[in-house]
Coordinates of C-alpha atoms in Angstrom, one line a residue:
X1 CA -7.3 -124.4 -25.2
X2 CA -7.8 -122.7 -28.7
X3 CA -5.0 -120.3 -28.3
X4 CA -2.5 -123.2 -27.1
X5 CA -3.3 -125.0 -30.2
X6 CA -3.2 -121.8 -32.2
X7 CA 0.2 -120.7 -30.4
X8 CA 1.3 -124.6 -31.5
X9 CA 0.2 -124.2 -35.4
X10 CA 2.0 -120.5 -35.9
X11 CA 5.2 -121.9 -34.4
X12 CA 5.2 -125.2 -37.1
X13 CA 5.0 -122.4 -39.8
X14 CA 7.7 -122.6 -41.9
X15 CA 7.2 -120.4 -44.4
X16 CA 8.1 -116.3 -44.5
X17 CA 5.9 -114.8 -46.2
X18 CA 2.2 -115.1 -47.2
X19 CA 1.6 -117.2 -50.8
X20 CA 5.6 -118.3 -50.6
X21 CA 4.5 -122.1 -50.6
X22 CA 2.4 -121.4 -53.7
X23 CA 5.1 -119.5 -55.5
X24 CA 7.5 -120.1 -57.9
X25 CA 10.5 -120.7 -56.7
X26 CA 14.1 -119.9 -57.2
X27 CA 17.6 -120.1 -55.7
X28 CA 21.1 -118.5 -56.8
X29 CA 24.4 -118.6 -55.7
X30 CA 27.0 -116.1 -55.7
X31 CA 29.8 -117.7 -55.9
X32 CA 33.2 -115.8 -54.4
X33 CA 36.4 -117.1 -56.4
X34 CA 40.3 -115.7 -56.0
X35 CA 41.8 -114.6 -59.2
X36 CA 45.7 -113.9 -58.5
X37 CA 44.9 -113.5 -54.4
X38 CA 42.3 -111.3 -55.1
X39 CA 38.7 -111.8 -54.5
X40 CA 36.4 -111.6 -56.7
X41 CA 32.5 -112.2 -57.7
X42 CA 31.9 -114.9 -60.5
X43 CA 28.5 -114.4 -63.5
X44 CA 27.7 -116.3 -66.5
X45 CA 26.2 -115.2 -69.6
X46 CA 23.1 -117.0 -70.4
X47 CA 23.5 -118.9 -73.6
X48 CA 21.6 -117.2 -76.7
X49 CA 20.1 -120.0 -77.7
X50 CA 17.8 -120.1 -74.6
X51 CA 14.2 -119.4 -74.7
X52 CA 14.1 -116.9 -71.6
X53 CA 16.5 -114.2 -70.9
X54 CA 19.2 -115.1 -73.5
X55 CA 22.3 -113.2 -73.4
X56 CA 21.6 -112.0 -69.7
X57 CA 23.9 -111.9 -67.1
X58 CA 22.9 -113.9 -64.0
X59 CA 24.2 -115.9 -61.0
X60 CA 24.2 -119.6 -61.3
X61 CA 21.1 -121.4 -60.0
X62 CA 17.4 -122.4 -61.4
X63 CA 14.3 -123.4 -60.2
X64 CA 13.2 -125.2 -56.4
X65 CA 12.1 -128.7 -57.7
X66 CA 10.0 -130.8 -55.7
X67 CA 13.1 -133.4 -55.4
X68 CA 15.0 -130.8 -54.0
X69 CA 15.8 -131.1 -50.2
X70 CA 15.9 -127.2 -50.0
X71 CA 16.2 -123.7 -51.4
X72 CA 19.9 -124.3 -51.1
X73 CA 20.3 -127.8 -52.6
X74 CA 18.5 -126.4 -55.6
X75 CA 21.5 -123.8 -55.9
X76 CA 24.0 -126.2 -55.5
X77 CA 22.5 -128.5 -57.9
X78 CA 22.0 -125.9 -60.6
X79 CA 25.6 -124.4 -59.8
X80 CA 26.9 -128.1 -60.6
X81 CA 24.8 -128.3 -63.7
X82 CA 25.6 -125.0 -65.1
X83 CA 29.2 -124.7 -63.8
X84 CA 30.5 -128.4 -63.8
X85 CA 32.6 -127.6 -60.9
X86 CA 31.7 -130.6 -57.5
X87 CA 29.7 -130.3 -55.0
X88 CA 32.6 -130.5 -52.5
X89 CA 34.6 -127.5 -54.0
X90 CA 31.2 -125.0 -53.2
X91 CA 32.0 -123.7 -49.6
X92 CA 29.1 -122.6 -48.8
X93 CA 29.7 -119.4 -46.5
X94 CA 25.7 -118.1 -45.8
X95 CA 22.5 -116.8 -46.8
X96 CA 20.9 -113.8 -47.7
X97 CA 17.3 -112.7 -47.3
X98 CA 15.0 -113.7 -50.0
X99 CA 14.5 -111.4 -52.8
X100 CA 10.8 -111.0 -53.0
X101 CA 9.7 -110.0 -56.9
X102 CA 5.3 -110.7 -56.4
X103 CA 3.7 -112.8 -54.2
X104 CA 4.2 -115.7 -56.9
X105 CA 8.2 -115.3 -57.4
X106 CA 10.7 -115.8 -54.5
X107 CA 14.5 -115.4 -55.4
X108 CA 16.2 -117.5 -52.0
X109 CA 20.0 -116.2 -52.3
X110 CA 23.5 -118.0 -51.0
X111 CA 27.0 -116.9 -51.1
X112 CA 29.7 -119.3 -51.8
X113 CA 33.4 -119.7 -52.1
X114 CA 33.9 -121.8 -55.0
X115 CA 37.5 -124.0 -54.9
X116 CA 38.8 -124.1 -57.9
X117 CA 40.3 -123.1 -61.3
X118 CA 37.4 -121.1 -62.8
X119 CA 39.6 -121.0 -66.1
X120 CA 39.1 -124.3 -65.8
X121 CA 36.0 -125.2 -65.2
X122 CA 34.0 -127.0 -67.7
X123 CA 30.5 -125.1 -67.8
X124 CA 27.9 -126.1 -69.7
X125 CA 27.7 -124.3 -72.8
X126 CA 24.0 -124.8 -73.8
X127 CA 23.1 -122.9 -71.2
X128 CA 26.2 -120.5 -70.2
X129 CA 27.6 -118.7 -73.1
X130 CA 30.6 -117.8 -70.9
X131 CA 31.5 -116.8 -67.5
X132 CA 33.5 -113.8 -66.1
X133 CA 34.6 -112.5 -62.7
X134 CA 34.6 -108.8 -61.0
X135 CA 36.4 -108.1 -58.1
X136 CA 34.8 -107.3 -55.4
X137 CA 37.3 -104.1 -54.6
X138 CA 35.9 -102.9 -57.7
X139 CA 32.5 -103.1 -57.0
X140 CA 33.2 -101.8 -53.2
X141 CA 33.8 -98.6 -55.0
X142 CA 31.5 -98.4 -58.1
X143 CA 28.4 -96.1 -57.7
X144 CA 25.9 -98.1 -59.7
X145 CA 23.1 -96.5 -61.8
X146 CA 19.8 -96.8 -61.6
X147 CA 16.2 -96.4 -63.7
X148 CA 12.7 -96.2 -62.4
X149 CA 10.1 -98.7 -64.1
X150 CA 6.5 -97.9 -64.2
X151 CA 4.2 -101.2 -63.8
X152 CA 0.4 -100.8 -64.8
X153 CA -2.3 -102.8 -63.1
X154 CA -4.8 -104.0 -66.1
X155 CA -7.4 -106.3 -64.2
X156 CA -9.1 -109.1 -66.5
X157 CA -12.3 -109.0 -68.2
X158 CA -13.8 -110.7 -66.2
X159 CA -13.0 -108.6 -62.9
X160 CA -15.8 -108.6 -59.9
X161 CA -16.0 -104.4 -60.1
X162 CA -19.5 -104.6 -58.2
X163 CA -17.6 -105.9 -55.5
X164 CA -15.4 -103.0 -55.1
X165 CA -15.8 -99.3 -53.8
X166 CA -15.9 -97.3 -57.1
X167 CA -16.1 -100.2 -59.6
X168 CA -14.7 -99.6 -62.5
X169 CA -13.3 -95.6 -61.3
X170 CA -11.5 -98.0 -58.7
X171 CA -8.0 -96.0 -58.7
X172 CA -5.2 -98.7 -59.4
X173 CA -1.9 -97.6 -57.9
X174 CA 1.0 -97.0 -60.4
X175 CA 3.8 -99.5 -58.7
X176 CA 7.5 -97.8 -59.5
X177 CA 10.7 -100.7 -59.8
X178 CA 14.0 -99.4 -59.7
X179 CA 16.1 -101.0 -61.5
X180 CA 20.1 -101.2 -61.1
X181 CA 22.7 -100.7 -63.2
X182 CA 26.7 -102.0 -62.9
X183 CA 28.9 -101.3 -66.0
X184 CA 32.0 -103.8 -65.9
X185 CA 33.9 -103.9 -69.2
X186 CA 32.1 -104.9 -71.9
X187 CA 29.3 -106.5 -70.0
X188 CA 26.1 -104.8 -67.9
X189 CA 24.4 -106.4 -64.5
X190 CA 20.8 -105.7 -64.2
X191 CA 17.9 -106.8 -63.5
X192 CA 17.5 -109.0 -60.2
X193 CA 20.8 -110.1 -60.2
X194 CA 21.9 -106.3 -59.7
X195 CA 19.4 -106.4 -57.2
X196 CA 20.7 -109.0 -55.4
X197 CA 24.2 -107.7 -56.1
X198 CA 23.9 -104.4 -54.3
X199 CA 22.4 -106.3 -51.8
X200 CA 25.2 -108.0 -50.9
X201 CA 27.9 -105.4 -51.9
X202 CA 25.9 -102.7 -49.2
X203 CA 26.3 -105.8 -46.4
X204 CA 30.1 -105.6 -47.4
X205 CA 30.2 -101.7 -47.0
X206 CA 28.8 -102.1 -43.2
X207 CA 31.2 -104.2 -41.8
X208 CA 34.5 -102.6 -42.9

């Protein structure tokens, strides 16, 4: 009887990792747009007169608010609110796995075909300073660069050392990011939209 009912409650899970209901969440899109029958990948600028990240290069998409149906209507949502371009042109083609930063911040990640005139699209300009495009031929063949990041564990205060082997000559691991770099023109992608980039850009690279 207990391993039915336990059978029953792992298969209602709907979550993928441990402490991803708890987390912050946050969805993207990456929208795919033709310039002159070429495709290509579209970023914005962050505006400069935002509080976080100014000046950054990113995909489109924000925050998973509670009102939100779904990781993916939060992406559309923002992609209409930062892009101005209708819900109906955003063709949405599928998803990719979710970029994992800490057990507190989930990145959920959709590609999209947006139908329209990008020239033309009316973005909001206090929070996109402008948008560009890179085709995706380009990037098939760029070699992007790349820099290790050192992160140092610093436990509070207040931390329960007793309760540890060693105390306080516990031995913290040093955890290593590596971080990605794509040159395009005047502008560089870093950061987790690199990430999530040459996520994508290596799927490409398998199936041709």
């Amino acid at each position: 009887m207990f391993l039915e009912q336990l059978k029953k409650k792992l298969g209602e899970q709907r979550f993928r990792f441990i402490g991803e209901e708890e987390a912050y969440r946050s969805a993207v899109l990456l929208p795919i747009v033709q310039v002159n029958g070429e495709w290509h990948i579209l970023f914005e600028v962050r505006s400069f007169s935002l509080r976080k990240q100014p000046g950054d290069i990113s995909f489109p998409g924000g925050r998973v608010d509670e009102t939100d149906e779904s990781p993916l209507e939060a992406a559309l949502r923002e992609t209409h609110e930062e892009l101005g371009i209708g819900r109906r042109k955003i063709h949405v083609i599928g998803e990719l796995s979710p970029l994992v930063t800490s057990p507190s911040f989930v990145i959920y990640p959709y590609v999209a075909e947006l139908k329209d005139d990008i020239l033309r699209l009316p973005y909001n300009k206090e929070e996109v300073e402008e948008i560009f495009t890179v085709p995706i031929k380009w990037l098939l063949n760029y070699e992007p660069y790349s820099h290790l990041v050192k992160i140092k564990f610093i436990p509070p205060k207040d931390f329960p050392y007793e309760k540890i082997v060693n105390g306080k000559e516990y031995q913290w691991r040093m955890r290593e990011i590596e971080e990605w770099f794509y040159d395009y023109r005047q502008y560089t992608i870093w950061g987790l939209t690199a990430r999530i980039l040459k996520y994508f850009i290596e799927i490409l690279k398998k199936e041709m």
